[in-house]
Every structure is written in structure tokens, then in C-alpha cells.
mmCIF file of C-alpha atoms in Angstrom:
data_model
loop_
_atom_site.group_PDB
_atom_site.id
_atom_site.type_symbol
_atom_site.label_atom_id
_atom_site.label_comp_id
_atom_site.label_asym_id
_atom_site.label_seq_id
_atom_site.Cartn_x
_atom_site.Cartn_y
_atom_site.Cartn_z
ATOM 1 C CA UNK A 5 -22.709 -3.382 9.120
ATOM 2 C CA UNK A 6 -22.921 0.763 8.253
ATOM 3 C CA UNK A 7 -21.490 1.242 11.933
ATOM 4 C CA UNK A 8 -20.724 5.149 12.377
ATOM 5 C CA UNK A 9 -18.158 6.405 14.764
ATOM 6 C CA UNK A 10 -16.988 9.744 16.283
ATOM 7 C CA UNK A 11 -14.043 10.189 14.402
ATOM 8 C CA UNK A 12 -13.292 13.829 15.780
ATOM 9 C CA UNK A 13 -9.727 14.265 16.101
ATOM 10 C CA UNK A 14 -8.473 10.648 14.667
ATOM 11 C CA UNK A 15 -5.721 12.283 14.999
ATOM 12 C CA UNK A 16 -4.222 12.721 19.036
ATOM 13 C CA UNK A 17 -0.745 14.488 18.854
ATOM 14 C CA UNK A 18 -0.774 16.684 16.087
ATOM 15 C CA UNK A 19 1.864 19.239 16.732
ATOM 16 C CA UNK A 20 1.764 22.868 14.758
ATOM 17 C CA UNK A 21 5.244 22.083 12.870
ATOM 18 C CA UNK A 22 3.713 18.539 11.620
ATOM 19 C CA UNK A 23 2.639 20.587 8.132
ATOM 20 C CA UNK A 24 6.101 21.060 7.069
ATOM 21 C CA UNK A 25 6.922 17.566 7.325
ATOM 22 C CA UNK A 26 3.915 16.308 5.823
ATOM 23 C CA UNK A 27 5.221 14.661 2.530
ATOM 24 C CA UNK A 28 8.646 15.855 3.278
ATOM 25 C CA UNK A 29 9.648 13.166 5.522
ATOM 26 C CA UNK A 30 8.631 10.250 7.456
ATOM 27 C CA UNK A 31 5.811 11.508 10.320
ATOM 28 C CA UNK A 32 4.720 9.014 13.245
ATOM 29 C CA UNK A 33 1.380 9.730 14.459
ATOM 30 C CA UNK A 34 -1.304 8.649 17.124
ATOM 31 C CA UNK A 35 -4.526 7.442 15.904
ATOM 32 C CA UNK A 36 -8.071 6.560 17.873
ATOM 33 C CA UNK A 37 -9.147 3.848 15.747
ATOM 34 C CA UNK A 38 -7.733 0.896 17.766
ATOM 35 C CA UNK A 39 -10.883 0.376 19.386
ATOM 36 C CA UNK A 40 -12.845 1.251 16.692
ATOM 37 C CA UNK A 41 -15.698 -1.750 15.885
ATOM 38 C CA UNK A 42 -14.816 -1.688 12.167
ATOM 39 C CA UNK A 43 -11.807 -3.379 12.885
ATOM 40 C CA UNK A 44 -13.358 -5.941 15.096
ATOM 41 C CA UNK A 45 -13.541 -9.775 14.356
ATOM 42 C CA UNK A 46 -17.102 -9.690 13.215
ATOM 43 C CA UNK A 47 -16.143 -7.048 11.091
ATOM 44 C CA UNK A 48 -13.030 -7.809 9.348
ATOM 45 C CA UNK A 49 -14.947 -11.497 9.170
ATOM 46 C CA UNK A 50 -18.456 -10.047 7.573
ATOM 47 C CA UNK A 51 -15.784 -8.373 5.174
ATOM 48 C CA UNK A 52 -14.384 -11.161 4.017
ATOM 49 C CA UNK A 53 -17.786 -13.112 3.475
ATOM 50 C CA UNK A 54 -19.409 -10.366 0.833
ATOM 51 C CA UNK A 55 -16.034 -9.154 -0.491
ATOM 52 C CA UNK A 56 -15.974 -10.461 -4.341
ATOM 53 C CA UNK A 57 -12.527 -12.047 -5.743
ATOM 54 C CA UNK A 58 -11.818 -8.714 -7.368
ATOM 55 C CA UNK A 59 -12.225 -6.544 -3.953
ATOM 56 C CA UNK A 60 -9.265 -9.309 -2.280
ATOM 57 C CA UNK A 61 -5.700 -10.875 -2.152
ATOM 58 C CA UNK A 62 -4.479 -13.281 -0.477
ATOM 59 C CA UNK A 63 -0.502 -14.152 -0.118
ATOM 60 C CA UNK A 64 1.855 -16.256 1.384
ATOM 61 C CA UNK A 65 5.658 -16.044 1.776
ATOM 62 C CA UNK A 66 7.960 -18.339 3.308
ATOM 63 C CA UNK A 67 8.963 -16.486 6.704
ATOM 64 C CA UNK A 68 12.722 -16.047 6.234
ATOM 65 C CA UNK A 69 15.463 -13.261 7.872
ATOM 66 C CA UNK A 70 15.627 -9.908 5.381
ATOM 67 C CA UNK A 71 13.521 -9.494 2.060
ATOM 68 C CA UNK A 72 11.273 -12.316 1.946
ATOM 69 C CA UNK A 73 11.254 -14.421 -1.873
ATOM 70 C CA UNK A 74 8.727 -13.168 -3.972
ATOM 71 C CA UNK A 75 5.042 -14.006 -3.027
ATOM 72 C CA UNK A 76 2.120 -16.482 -3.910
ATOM 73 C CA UNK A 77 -1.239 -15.638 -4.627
ATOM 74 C CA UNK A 78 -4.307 -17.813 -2.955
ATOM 75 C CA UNK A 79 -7.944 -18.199 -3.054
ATOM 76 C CA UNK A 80 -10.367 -18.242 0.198
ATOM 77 C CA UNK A 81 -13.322 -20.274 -1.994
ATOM 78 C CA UNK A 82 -15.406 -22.137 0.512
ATOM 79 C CA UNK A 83 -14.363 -20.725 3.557
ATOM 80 C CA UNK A 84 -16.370 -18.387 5.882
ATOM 81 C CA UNK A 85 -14.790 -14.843 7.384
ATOM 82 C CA UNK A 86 -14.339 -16.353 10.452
ATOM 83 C CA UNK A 87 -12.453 -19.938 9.527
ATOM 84 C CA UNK A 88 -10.388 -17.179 6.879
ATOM 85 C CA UNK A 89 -9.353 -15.305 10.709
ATOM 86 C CA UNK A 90 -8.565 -18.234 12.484
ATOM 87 C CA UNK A 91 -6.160 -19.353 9.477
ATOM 88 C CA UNK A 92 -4.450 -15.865 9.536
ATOM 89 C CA UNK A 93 -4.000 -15.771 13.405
ATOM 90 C CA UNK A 94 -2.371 -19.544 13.255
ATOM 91 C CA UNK A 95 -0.845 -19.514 9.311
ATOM 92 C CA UNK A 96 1.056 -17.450 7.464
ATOM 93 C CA UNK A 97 -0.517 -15.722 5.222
ATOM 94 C CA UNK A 98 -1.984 -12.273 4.926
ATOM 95 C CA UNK A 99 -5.079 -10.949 3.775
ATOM 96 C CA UNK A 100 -5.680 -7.579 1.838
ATOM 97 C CA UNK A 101 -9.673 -6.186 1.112
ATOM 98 C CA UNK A 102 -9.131 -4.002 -1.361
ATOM 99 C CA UNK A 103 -12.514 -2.437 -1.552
ATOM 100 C CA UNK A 104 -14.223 -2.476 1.705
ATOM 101 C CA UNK A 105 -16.285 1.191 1.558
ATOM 102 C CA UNK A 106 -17.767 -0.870 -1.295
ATOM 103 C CA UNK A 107 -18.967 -3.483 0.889
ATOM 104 C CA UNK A 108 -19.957 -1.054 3.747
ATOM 105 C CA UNK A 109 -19.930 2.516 3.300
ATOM 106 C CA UNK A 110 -19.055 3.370 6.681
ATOM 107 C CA UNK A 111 -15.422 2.772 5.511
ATOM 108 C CA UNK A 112 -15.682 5.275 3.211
ATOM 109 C CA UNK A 113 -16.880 7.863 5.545
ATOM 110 C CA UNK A 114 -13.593 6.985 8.365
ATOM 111 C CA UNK A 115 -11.417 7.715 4.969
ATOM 112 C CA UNK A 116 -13.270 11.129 4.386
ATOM 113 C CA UNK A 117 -13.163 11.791 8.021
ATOM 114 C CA UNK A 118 -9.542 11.095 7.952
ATOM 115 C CA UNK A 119 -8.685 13.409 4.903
ATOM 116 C CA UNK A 120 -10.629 15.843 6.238
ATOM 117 C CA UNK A 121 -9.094 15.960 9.237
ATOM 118 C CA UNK A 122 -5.175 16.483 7.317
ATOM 119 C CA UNK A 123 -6.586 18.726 4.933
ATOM 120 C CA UNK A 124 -7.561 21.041 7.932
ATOM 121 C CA UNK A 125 -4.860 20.724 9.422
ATOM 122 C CA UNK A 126 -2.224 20.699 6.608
ATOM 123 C CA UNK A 127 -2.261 24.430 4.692
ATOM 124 C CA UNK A 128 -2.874 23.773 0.619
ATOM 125 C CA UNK A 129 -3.092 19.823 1.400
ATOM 126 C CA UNK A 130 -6.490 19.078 -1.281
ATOM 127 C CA UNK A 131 -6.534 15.097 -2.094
ATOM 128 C CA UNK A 132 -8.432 13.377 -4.331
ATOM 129 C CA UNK A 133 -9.363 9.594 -5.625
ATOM 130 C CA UNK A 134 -8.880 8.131 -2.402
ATOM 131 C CA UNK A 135 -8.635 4.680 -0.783
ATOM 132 C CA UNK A 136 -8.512 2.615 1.895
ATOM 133 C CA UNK A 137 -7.517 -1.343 2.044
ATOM 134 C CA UNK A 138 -7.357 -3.638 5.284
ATOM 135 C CA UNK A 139 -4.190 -6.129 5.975
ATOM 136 C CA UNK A 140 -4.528 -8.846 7.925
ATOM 137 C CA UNK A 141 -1.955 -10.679 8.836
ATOM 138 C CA UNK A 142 -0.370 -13.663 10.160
ATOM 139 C CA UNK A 143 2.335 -13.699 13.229
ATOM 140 C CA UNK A 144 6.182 -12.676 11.836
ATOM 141 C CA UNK A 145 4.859 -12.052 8.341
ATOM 142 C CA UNK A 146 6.550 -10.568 5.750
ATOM 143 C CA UNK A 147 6.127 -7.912 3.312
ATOM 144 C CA UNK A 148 8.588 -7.395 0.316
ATOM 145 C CA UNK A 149 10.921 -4.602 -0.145
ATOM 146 C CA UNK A 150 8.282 -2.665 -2.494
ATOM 147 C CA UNK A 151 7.593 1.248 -3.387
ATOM 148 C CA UNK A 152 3.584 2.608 -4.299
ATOM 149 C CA UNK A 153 2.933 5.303 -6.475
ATOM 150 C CA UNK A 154 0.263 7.308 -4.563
ATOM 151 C CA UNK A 155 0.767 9.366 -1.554
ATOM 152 C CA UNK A 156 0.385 6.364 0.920
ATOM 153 C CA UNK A 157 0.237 5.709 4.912
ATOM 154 C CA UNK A 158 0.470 2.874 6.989
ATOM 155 C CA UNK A 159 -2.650 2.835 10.472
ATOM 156 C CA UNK A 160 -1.724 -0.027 12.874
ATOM 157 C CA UNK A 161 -5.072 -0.749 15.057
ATOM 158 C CA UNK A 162 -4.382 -4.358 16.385
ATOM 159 C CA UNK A 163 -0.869 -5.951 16.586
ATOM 160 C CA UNK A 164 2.517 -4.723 16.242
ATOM 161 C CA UNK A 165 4.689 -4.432 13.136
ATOM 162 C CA UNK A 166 8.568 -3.266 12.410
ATOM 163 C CA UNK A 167 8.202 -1.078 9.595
ATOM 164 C CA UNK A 168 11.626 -0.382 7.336
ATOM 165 C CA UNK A 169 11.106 3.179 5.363
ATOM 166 C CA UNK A 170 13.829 3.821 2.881
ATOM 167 C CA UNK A 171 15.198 7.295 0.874
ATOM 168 C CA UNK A 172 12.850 7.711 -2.093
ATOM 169 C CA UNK A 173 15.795 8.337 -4.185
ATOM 170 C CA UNK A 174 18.725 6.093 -5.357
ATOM 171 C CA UNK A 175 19.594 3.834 -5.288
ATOM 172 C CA UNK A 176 16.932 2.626 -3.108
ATOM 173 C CA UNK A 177 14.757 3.277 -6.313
ATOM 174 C CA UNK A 178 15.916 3.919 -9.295
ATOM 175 C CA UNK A 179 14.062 6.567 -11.959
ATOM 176 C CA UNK A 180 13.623 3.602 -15.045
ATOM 177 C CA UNK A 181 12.598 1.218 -11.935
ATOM 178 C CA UNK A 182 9.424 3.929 -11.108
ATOM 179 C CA UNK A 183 8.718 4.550 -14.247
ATOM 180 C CA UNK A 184 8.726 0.830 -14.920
ATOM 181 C CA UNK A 185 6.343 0.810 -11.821
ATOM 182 C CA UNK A 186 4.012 3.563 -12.895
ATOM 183 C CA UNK A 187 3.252 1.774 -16.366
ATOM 184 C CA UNK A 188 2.629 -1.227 -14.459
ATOM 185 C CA UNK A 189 5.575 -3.252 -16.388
ATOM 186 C CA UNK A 190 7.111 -3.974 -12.590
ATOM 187 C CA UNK A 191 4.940 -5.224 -10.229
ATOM 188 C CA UNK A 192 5.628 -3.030 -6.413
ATOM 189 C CA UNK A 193 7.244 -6.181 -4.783
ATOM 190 C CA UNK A 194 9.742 -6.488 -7.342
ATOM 191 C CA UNK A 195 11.665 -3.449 -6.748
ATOM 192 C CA UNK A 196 15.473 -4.024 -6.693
ATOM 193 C CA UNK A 197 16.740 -4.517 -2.935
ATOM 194 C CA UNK A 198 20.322 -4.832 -1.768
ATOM 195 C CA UNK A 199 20.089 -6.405 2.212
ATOM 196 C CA UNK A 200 22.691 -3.544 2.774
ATOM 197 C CA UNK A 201 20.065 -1.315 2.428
ATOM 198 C CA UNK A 202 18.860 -1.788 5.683
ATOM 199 C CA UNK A 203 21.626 0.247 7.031
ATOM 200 C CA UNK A 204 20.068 3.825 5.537
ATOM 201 C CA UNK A 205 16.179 2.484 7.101
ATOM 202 C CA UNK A 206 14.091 4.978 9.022
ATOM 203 C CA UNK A 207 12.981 1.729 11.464
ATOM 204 C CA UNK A 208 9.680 2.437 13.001
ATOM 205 C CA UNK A 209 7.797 -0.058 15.763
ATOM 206 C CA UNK A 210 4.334 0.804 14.523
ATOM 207 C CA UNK A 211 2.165 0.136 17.509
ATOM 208 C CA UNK A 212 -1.799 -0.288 17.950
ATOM 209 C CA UNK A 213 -2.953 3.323 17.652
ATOM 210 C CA UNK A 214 -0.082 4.404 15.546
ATOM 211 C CA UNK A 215 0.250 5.228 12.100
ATOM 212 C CA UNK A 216 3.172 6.318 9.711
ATOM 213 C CA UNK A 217 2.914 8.937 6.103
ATOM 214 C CA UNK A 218 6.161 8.933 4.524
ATOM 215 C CA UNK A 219 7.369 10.938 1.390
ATOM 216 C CA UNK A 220 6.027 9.933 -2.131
ATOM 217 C CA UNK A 221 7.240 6.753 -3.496
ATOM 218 C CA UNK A 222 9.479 5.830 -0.539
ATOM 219 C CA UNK A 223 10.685 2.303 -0.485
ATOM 220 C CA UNK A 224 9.417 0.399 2.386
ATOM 221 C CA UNK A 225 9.407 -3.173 3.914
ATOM 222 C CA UNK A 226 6.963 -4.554 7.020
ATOM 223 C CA UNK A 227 7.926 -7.396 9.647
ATOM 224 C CA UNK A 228 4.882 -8.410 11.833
ATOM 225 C CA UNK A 229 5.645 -9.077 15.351
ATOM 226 C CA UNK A 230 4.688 -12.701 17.148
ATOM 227 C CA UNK A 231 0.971 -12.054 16.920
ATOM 228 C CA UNK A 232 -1.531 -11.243 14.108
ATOM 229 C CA UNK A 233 -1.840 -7.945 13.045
ATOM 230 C CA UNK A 234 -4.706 -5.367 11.341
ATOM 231 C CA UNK A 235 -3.474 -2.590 10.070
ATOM 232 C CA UNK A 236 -5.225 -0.562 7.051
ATOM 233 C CA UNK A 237 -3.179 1.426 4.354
ATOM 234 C CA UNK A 238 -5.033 4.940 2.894
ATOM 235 C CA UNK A 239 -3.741 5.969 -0.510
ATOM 236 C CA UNK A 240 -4.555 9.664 -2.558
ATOM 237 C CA UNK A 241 -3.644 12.041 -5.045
ATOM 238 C CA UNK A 242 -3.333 15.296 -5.508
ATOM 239 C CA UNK A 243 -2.523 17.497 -7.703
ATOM 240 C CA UNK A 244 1.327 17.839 -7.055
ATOM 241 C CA UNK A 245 1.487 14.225 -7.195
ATOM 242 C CA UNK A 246 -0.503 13.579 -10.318
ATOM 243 C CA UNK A 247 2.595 15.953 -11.684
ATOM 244 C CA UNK A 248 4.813 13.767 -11.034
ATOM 245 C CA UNK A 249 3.068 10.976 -11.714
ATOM 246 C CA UNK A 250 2.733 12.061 -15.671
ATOM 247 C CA UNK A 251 6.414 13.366 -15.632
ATOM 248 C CA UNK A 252 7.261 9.854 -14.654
ATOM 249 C CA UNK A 253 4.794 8.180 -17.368
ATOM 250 C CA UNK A 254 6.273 10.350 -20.473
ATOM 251 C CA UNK A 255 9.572 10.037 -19.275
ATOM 252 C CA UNK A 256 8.937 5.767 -18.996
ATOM 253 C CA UNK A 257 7.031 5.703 -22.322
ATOM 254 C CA UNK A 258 10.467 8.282 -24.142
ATOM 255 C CA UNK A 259 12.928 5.370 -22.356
ATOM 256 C CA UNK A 260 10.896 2.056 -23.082
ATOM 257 C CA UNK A 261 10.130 3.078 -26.962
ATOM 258 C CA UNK A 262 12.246 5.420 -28.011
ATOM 259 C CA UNK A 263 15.556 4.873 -26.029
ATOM 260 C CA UNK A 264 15.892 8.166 -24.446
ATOM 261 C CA UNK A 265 18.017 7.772 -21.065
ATOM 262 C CA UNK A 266 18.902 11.097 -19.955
ATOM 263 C CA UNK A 267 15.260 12.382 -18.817
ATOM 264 C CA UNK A 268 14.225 15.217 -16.538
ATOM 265 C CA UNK A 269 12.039 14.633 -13.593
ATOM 266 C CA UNK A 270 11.161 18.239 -13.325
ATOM 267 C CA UNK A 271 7.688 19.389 -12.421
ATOM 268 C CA UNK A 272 7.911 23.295 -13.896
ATOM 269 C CA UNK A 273 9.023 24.650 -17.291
ATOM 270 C CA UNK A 274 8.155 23.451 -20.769
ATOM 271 C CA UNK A 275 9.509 20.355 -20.620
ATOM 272 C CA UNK A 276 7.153 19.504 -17.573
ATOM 273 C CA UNK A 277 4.552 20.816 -20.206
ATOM 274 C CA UNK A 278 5.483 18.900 -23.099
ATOM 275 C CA UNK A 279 5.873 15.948 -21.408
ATOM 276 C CA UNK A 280 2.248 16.629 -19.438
ATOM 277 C CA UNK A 281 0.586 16.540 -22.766
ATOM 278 C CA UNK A 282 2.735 13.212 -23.928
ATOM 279 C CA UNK A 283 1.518 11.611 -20.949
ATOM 280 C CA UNK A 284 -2.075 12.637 -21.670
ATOM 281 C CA UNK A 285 -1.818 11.930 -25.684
ATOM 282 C CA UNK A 286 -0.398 8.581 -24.330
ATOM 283 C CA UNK A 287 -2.615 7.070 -21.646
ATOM 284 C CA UNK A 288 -5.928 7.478 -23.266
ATOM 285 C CA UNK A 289 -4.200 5.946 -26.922
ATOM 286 C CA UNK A 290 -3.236 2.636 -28.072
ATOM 287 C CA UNK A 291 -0.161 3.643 -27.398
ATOM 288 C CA UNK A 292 -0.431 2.973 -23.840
ATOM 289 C CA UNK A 293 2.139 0.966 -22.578
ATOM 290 C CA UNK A 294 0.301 0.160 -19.385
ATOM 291 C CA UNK A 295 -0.949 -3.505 -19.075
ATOM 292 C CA UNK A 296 -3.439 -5.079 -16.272
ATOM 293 C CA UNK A 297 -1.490 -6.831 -13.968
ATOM 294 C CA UNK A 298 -1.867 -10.506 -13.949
ATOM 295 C CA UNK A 299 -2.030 -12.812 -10.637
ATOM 296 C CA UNK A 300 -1.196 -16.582 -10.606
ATOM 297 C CA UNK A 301 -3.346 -18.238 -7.835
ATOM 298 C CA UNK A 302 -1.677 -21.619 -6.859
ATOM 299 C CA UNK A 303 -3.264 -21.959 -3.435
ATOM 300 C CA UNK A 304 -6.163 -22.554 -1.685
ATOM 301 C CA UNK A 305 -6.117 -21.419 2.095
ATOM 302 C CA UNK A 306 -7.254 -24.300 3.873
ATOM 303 C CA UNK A 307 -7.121 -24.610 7.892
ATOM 304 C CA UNK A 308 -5.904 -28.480 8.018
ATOM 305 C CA UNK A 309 -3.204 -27.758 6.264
ATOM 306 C CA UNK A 310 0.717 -26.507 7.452
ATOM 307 C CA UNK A 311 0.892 -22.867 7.324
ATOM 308 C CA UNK A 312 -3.245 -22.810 6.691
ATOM 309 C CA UNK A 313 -1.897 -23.171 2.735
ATOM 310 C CA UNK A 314 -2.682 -26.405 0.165
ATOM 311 C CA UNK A 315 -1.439 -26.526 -3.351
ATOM 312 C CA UNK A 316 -3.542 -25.962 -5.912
ATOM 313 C CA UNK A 317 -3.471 -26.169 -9.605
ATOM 314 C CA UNK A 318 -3.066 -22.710 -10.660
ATOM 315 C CA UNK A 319 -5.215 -20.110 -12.321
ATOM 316 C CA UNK A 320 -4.916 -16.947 -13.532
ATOM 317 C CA UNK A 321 -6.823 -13.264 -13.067
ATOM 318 C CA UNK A 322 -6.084 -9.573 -14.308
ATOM 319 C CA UNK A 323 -7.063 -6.243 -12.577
#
């Protein structure tokens, strides 16, 4: 496609006090891109005909009241972008391009335009290793209970969606369940969830032209509305978080194989250091606890069937 669009000020209420809650607590903003053409049927559909199996999911989940049971991989073989749309807007099942400023750089340049724009407007905000991935999804979808490990936000362009945002703290999530997380030895939508958690949500109605940031590693769950819904997630680092991050990895590495349970999560002092050069001895050893996660496809999205979803003998991938 390489569409380009006049992305000054994505952003439309931006209000001087928004930089001290920026990572500090949940922020609901208004966004432009609802009418943008990237988001468009031809484009989401030209997406999904050159996106490769490693640059996609595609999941189903039984549509049932609270945390939905745990989801099922699929494969779109044989289907064009358009045929995948019209299964999504009458199935249940969602769709998530993982890579699409590889497949068109003109998504890359809305998620520079959109960091640029925060980092302008947020004092000493610098990010780094960005990305952006597209969900699209089927009428009263839902997404599990789950937590990221980037700095993450949610952009609604078409559709509306109930969005659950939890206390990043416990026992919402628990330290050896994020450091499980960050070494990749629990997969995001198998975080621990109580239903009475719901009573401590932040519950947002995220809106076309609206888009939620919330604080690192906050616990969240997403209920689509009765119609299909595009949204897009962007994810970064920076260098705050990436302290974190490798306090979290030692500390998961000095639990998992060494049985310490009492571990600071302190990002200053020498234990911060020591455990800074653990993580860095660590990751780029043998030693390296990390594995590729592993998907189980066992369906094939097919639009004669109920729910656009047909059995399939399963196979397996890693990324």
C-alpha cells in the first residue's frame, strides 16, 4: 500500500498534567486514526494476504461470562484477506498481525509518528525497540486475563471494546508469576485470575478514536462489544523499563535454579548492579532459562463452518 497520512497531533486532548500520569497510572486518550485508510478493509485484508505465518495469530475462545478458558491457535491457509474479514465479522475468532511495518512501511512511520509525538510531549520519555500489532476481532470476543512485559497501550479505531485494567501489584500479579513471564516459562494468558478480581478493575469503554497506556505490567482483560472490532496495540522500552526488566530476569533465574525466595525488586544500589550484570552474564549464556514459545495449531478458519472454525489435526510452531 505505503499510504502516508498527516499524523500531526494523533493525539487530540492532551492536557499539561498528562506527563505525570504517564506510566504512573491508567491515561484515556483521543486519537485521529479512526478514519485513517490503514485501518480500512482493503488494508487490514492486503495485510493478511502477504503477512507470512510467523508475522500472524489466529485464536478462538469459547465466548463465556468472566475469564474466558484458555485459547486455541488456527491457521488462515487458503483463504484470501477478505474471506479471513468476513469470518472475523460473523465468527469468533480474532486475528493478530504481528509485523505489519514489515509488510508496509507506512506502519512503521504512524508508530514513529506516534512516539514522537509522547516523547515531545512527555519530559525525559526516550523509547526504544518499538512495535505495533493489529487485532481484529470478532463480535463479544474475549481476551484472557493476561499481563505484557513492555510498556504497552491499547488504540481502538473501529468498534467498541470493555477493557478491565488491574493493579500491577499483588495479588493481581504476583513477583515469581512475572518473572515466570519474563523468561517466557508462563505464557501472558496464563496469569493467575481470581473472578473477584474484577471488583479492584479500572473499567474503561474504549471507543473508536480512543486509546488507553496503563502502568508497566498491569494486568488487563478485553470484552468486544456486539460488533467487530480493530484496534492496534504499540509496545516499547526504555531505559527505566529495561531496569526492571533485568531485575526481574536475575531475580527469576536466583528463584527457578537456586531457590532464593526473598528477592529485591529494586532498581538502585548494588544489588540492582549485581543483579544487572547476572542478568547480562545470563541471557547471552547457556544458562538462559528462556525458551521459544511453542503454539499448537488445531484449527483451520474456514467460513462454512460454526463459529468460521473446523478441526484440524494439530501442528506445532516456535517463535
Amino acid at each position: 500500500m505505503n499510504m502516508t497520512m498527516q499524523t500531526d497531533q494523533i493525539i487530540t486532548d492532551w492536557q499539561p498534567h498528562f506527563p505525570s500520569l504517564w506510566g504512573n497510572h491508567s491515561l484515556a486518550l483521543s486519537h485521529r486514526l479512526a478514519a485513517s485508510p490503514l485501518f480500512s478493509d482493503d488494508a487490514l485484508a492486503q495485510l493478511i494476504d502477504k503477512s507470512p505465518r510467523e508475522a500472524y495469530h489466529v485464536n478462538y475462545s469459547q465466548k463465556t461470562p468472566g475469564n474466558p478458558p484458555k485459547r486455541r491457535e488456527g491457521e488462515i491457509k487458503g483463504l484470501s484477506g477478505k474471506e479471513v474479514l468476513d469470518v472475523v465479522r460473523n465468527g469468533n475468532i480474532w486475528v493478530n498481525l504481528t509485523a505489519p511495518a514489515s509488510v508496509d512501511p507506512a506502519y512503521g512511520e504512524l508508530l514513529d509518528s506516534l512516539y514522537a509525538e509522547f516523547e515531545e510531549r512527555v519530559p525525559g520519555f526516550k523509547s526504544y525497540k518499538r512495535n505495533l500489532t493489529i487485532l481484529i476481532s470478532s463480535p463479544n470476543v474475549s481476551v484472557k486475563y493476561h499481563s505484557d512485559v513492555p510498556g504497552q497501550s491499547l488504540w481502538q479505531v473501529r468498534g467498541t471494546k470493555k477493557v478491565y485494567v488491574y493493579p500491577a501489584n499483588k495479588p493481581f500479579i504476583s513477583q515469581p508469576a512475572l518473572e515466570k513471564l519474563i523468561l517466557g516459562q508462563l505464557r501472558e494468558t496464563d496469569m493467575p485470575y481470581e473472578g473477584w478480581y474484577d471488583d479492584y478493575a479500572e473499567v474503561h469503554m474504549l471507543e473508536e478514536g480512543k486509546m488507553l497506556h496503563w502502568p508497566l505490567n498491569g494486568p488487563h482483560r478485553v470484552v468486544n462489544e456486539n460488533m467487530m472490532n480493530v484496534s492496534f496495540t504499540t509496545e516499547h522500552w526504555t531505559d527505566e523499563l529495561r531496569k526492571h526488566y533485568a531485575v526481574n530476569y536475575a531475580n527469576g533465574f536466583l528463584r527457578s535454579k537456586l531457590g532464593f525466595n526473598k528477592l529485591s525488586q529494586q532498581v538502585t544500589g548494588a544489588s540492582y548492579l549485581a543483579k544487572l550484570g547476572l542478568a547480562g552474564l545470563v541471557k547471552f549464556t547457556p544458562l538462559n532459562p528462556q525458551k521459544k514459545k511453542v503454539y499448537t495449531v488445531d484449527f483451520q478458519v474456514d467460513p462454512a463452518a460454526p463459529e468460521g472454525v473446523r478441526d484440524i489435526e494439530g501442528y506445532s510452531f516456535s517463535k
